[in-house]
Amino acid sequence: MVQSPKTIGVLALQGGVREHVNMLAALGREARLVRDPADLAAVDGCIIPGGESSVMDKLCRMFELQQPLRDRIQSGMPVFGTCAGLIMLADRIVDGMAGQETLGGLDVTVRRNAFGSQVDSFEADLDVPELGPEPSHAVFIRAPIIESVGPKARTLADVNGRTVAAMQGNLLGISFHPEVTSDTRWHELFCRIVDGITP
Ligand SMILES: NC(=O)CC[C@H](N)C(=O)O
């Protein structure tokens, strides 16, 4: 019997949803948009896109997705957070908006908009051993940094000594946007995690 492919969702409340859907399509994976608890129940893994984390947090609560997402994360669902999505995954946030909450799961502390207004968007080539020898061209858009990585998580990449990618079990959080480049390797890595093909 051929096993049916795992379903990957993209949290579609706010932010850069389409780019992730297109990236998954380029890898032959049809994404399911996640807008309510029934959508979430139908997916095996989920991407949380970039956008504005404080708004995404509010919408998660409004659409009754915060607790279901927390529960799924705690029970091991693979999640890939990019930029605002990384902030949503972080256990700790040092300069959130008043009352801003995260979903948590990834043992890191993040700082929002950490690269400052002058260079709030820039690009850099990152050395990421997990992706192979070719550098990963990273696009940072009002990006957070990972200020500290706790003992349960590990650093995957940094730029000028500042951590911008971390992983913990099935959780992957990066502060930049591979979905706006032609580099599919981050999404391939996430698909392997969802499919249970660990390196
Ligand atoms: N490109 C992005 O996702 C920016 C993140 C945004 N600055 C936030 O705090 O959520």
GROMACS .gro file of C-alpha atoms and ligand atoms in nm:
model
  209
    1MET     CA    1   0.000   0.000   0.000
    2VAL     CA    2   0.129   0.345  -0.089
    3GLN     CA    3   0.124   0.574   0.210
    4SER     CA    4  -0.063   0.896   0.149
    5PRO     CA    5   0.165   1.200   0.164
    6LYS     CA    6   0.156   1.406   0.478
    7THR     CA    7  -0.040   1.729   0.461
    8ILE     CA    8   0.140   2.054   0.525
    9GLY     CA    9  -0.060   2.356   0.635
   10VAL     CA   10   0.023   2.724   0.614
   11LEU     CA   11  -0.124   2.940   0.889
   12ALA     CA   12  -0.328   3.183   0.681
   13LEU     CA   13  -0.449   3.451   0.919
   14GLN     CA   14  -0.211   3.724   0.810
   15GLY     CA   15   0.122   3.780   0.635
   16GLY     CA   16   0.315   3.618   0.352
   17VAL     CA   17   0.104   3.306   0.305
   18ARG     CA   18   0.106   3.282  -0.075
   19GLU     CA   19   0.486   3.264  -0.106
   20HIS     CA   20   0.499   2.956   0.116
   21VAL     CA   21   0.211   2.793  -0.071
   22ASN     CA   22   0.398   2.852  -0.398
   23MET     CA   23   0.723   2.717  -0.257
   24LEU     CA   24   0.549   2.400  -0.139
   25ALA     CA   25   0.380   2.366  -0.480
   26ALA     CA   26   0.724   2.387  -0.644
   27LEU     CA   27   0.818   2.087  -0.430
   28GLY     CA   28   0.506   1.900  -0.538
   29ARG     CA   29   0.319   1.956  -0.211
   30GLU     CA   30  -0.027   2.101  -0.204
   31ALA     CA   31  -0.064   2.320   0.104
   32ARG     CA   32  -0.377   2.343   0.314
   33LEU     CA   33  -0.454   2.689   0.442
   34VAL     CA   34  -0.508   2.689   0.818
   35ARG     CA   35  -0.769   2.938   0.933
   36ASP     CA   36  -0.959   2.748   1.202
   37PRO     CA   37  -0.924   2.449   1.434
   38ALA     CA   38  -1.074   2.209   1.177
   39ASP     CA   39  -0.807   2.307   0.924
   40LEU     CA   40  -0.540   2.257   1.187
   41ALA     CA   41  -0.672   1.913   1.276
   42ALA     CA   42  -0.632   1.812   0.910
   43VAL     CA   43  -0.260   1.889   0.879
   44ASP     CA   44   0.050   1.694   0.979
   45GLY     CA   45   0.278   1.997   0.993
   46CYS     CA   46   0.237   2.372   0.965
   47ILE     CA   47   0.429   2.674   0.838
   48ILE     CA   48   0.382   3.001   1.022
   49PRO     CA   49   0.467   3.278   0.776
   50GLY     CA   50   0.620   3.621   0.815
   51GLY     CA   51   0.398   3.918   0.877
   52GLU     CA   52   0.339   4.106   1.199
   53SER     CA   53   0.362   3.884   1.503
   54SER     CA   54   0.150   4.100   1.732
   55VAL     CA   55  -0.136   4.097   1.481
   56MET     CA   56  -0.092   3.726   1.416
   57ASP     CA   57  -0.108   3.664   1.790
   58LYS     CA   58  -0.437   3.858   1.817
   59LEU     CA   59  -0.586   3.675   1.519
   60CYS     CA   60  -0.480   3.337   1.658
   61ARG     CA   61  -0.676   3.411   1.971
   62MET     CA   62  -0.973   3.558   1.781
   63PHE     CA   63  -0.999   3.252   1.555
   64GLU     CA   64  -0.956   3.016   1.853
   65LEU     CA   65  -0.635   2.874   1.718
   66GLN     CA   66  -0.396   2.971   1.996
   67GLN     CA   67  -0.464   2.680   2.232
   68PRO     CA   68  -0.506   2.417   1.955
   69LEU     CA   69  -0.175   2.531   1.804
   70ARG     CA   70  -0.005   2.517   2.144
   71ASP     CA   71  -0.145   2.169   2.201
   72ARG     CA   72  -0.029   2.041   1.863
   73ILE     CA   73   0.317   2.193   1.911
   74GLN     CA   74   0.344   2.030   2.253
   75SER     CA   75   0.243   1.696   2.108
   76GLY     CA   76   0.516   1.713   1.844
   77MET     CA   77   0.361   1.859   1.530
   78PRO     CA   78   0.638   1.989   1.302
   79VAL     CA   79   0.623   2.367   1.265
   80PHE     CA   80   0.838   2.594   1.049
   81GLY     CA   81   0.826   2.960   1.149
   82THR     CA   82   0.974   3.233   0.933
   83CYS     CA   83   1.032   3.581   1.074
   84ALA     CA   84   0.704   3.667   1.254
   85GLY     CA   85   0.650   3.288   1.254
   86LEU     CA   86   0.978   3.247   1.444
   87ILE     CA   87   0.853   3.502   1.698
   88MET     CA   88   0.531   3.302   1.736
   89LEU     CA   89   0.734   2.986   1.806
   90ALA     CA   90   0.969   3.144   2.059
   91ASP     CA   91   0.928   3.060   2.426
   92ARG     CA   92   1.037   3.413   2.519
   93ILE     CA   93   1.005   3.752   2.354
   94VAL     CA   94   1.186   4.051   2.500
   95ASP     CA   95   1.015   4.347   2.336
   96GLY     CA   96   0.670   4.236   2.233
   97MET     CA   97   0.380   4.478   2.203
   98ALA     CA   98   0.178   4.524   2.523
   99GLY     CA   99   0.010   4.193   2.601
  100GLN     CA  100   0.168   4.011   2.307
  101GLU     CA  101   0.183   3.635   2.354
  102THR     CA  102   0.361   3.366   2.160
  103LEU     CA  103   0.268   3.004   2.100
  104GLY     CA  104   0.604   2.887   2.230
  105GLY     CA  105   0.774   2.553   2.195
  106LEU     CA  106   1.114   2.667   2.075
  107ASP     CA  107   1.353   2.729   2.365
  108VAL     CA  108   1.481   3.065   2.243
  109THR     CA  109   1.449   3.432   2.333
  110VAL     CA  110   1.373   3.661   2.038
  111ARG     CA  111   1.394   4.036   1.993
  112ARG     CA  112   1.163   4.191   1.734
  113ASN     CA  113   1.287   4.435   1.468
  114ALA     CA  114   1.633   4.378   1.608
  115PHE     CA  115   1.839   4.498   1.316
  116GLY     CA  116   1.722   4.859   1.360
  117SER     CA  117   1.542   5.092   1.125
  118GLN     CA  118   1.839   5.184   0.904
  119VAL     CA  119   1.910   4.830   0.801
  120ASP     CA  120   1.572   4.683   0.870
  121SER     CA  121   1.585   4.501   0.537
  122PHE     CA  122   1.903   4.345   0.403
  123GLU     CA  123   2.036   4.026   0.248
  124ALA     CA  124   2.320   3.797   0.350
  125ASP     CA  125   2.470   3.462   0.257
  126LEU     CA  126   2.456   3.219   0.545
  127ASP     CA  127   2.660   2.912   0.609
  128VAL     CA  128   2.414   2.639   0.708
  129PRO     CA  129   2.574   2.294   0.738
  130GLU     CA  130   2.229   2.124   0.754
  131LEU     CA  131   2.152   2.248   0.402
  132GLY     CA  132   2.482   2.142   0.245
  133PRO     CA  133   2.788   2.330   0.127
  134GLU     CA  134   2.611   2.599  -0.080
  135PRO     CA  135   2.539   2.912   0.127
  136SER     CA  136   2.178   3.005   0.190
  137HIS     CA  137   2.090   3.347   0.051
  138ALA     CA  138   1.881   3.505   0.324
  139VAL     CA  139   1.645   3.801   0.288
  140PHE     CA  140   1.580   3.983   0.616
  141ILE     CA  141   1.272   4.208   0.636
  142ARG     CA  142   1.233   4.389   0.970
  143ALA     CA  143   1.373   4.071   1.110
  144PRO     CA  144   1.394   3.951   1.467
  145ILE     CA  145   1.712   3.802   1.610
  146ILE     CA  146   1.742   3.510   1.842
  147GLU     CA  147   1.906   3.670   2.142
  148SER     CA  148   1.966   3.348   2.324
  149VAL     CA  149   1.923   2.980   2.256
  150GLY     CA  150   1.822   2.769   2.556
  151PRO     CA  151   1.953   2.420   2.622
  152LYS     CA  152   1.667   2.242   2.440
  153ALA     CA  153   1.727   2.419   2.107
  154ARG     CA  154   2.031   2.450   1.886
  155THR     CA  155   2.161   2.720   1.655
  156LEU     CA  156   2.153   2.651   1.281
  157ALA     CA  157   2.286   2.978   1.142
  158ASP     CA  158   2.408   3.321   1.240
  159VAL     CA  159   2.491   3.647   1.070
  160ASN     CA  160   2.773   3.859   1.217
  161GLY     CA  161   2.756   3.656   1.534
  162ARG     CA  162   2.381   3.701   1.577
  163THR     CA  163   2.169   3.387   1.573
  164VAL     CA  164   1.905   3.384   1.300
  165ALA     CA  165   1.802   3.018   1.277
  166ALA     CA  166   1.737   2.754   1.541
  167MET     CA  167   1.587   2.408   1.566
  168GLN     CA  168   1.442   2.192   1.840
  169GLY     CA  169   1.302   1.851   1.757
  170ASN     CA  170   1.032   1.911   1.497
  171LEU     CA  171   1.041   2.289   1.531
  172LEU     CA  172   1.237   2.507   1.292
  173GLY     CA  173   1.252   2.885   1.332
  174ILE     CA  174   1.436   3.129   1.110
  175SER     CA  175   1.433   3.509   1.107
  176PHE     CA  176   1.449   3.551   0.728
  177HIS     CA  177   1.245   3.463   0.417
  178PRO     CA  178   1.358   3.175   0.191
  179GLU     CA  179   1.008   3.175   0.037
  180VAL     CA  180   1.094   3.496  -0.152
  181THR     CA  181   1.408   3.339  -0.303
  182SER     CA  182   1.457   3.042  -0.533
  183ASP     CA  183   1.629   2.840  -0.260
  184THR     CA  184   1.392   2.556  -0.177
  185ARG     CA  185   1.622   2.382   0.070
  186TRP     CA  186   1.465   2.516   0.391
  187HIS     CA  187   1.123   2.396   0.274
  188GLU     CA  188   1.274   2.064   0.166
  189LEU     CA  189   1.424   2.027   0.513
  190PHE     CA  190   1.084   2.098   0.666
  191CYS     CA  191   0.911   1.850   0.434
  192ARG     CA  192   1.161   1.585   0.545
  193ILE     CA  193   1.081   1.662   0.909
  194VAL     CA  194   0.706   1.632   0.839
  195ASP     CA  195   0.761   1.308   0.646
  196GLY     CA  196   0.966   1.170   0.933
  197ILE     CA  197   1.283   1.147   0.724
  198THR     CA  198   1.538   1.276   0.971
  199PRO     CA  199   1.900   1.308   0.867
  200LIG     N1  200   0.899   4.009   0.804
  200LIG     C1  201   0.847   3.985   0.922
  200LIG     O1  202   0.781   3.885   0.947
  200LIG     C2  203   0.866   4.095   1.023
  200LIG     C3  204   0.829   4.054   1.164
  200LIG     C4  205   0.773   4.173   1.238
  200LIG     N2  206   0.872   4.275   1.256
  200LIG     C5  207   0.714   4.128   1.371
  200LIG     O2  208   0.752   4.176   1.473
  200LIG     O3  209   0.631   4.043   1.372
   0.00000   0.00000   0.00000
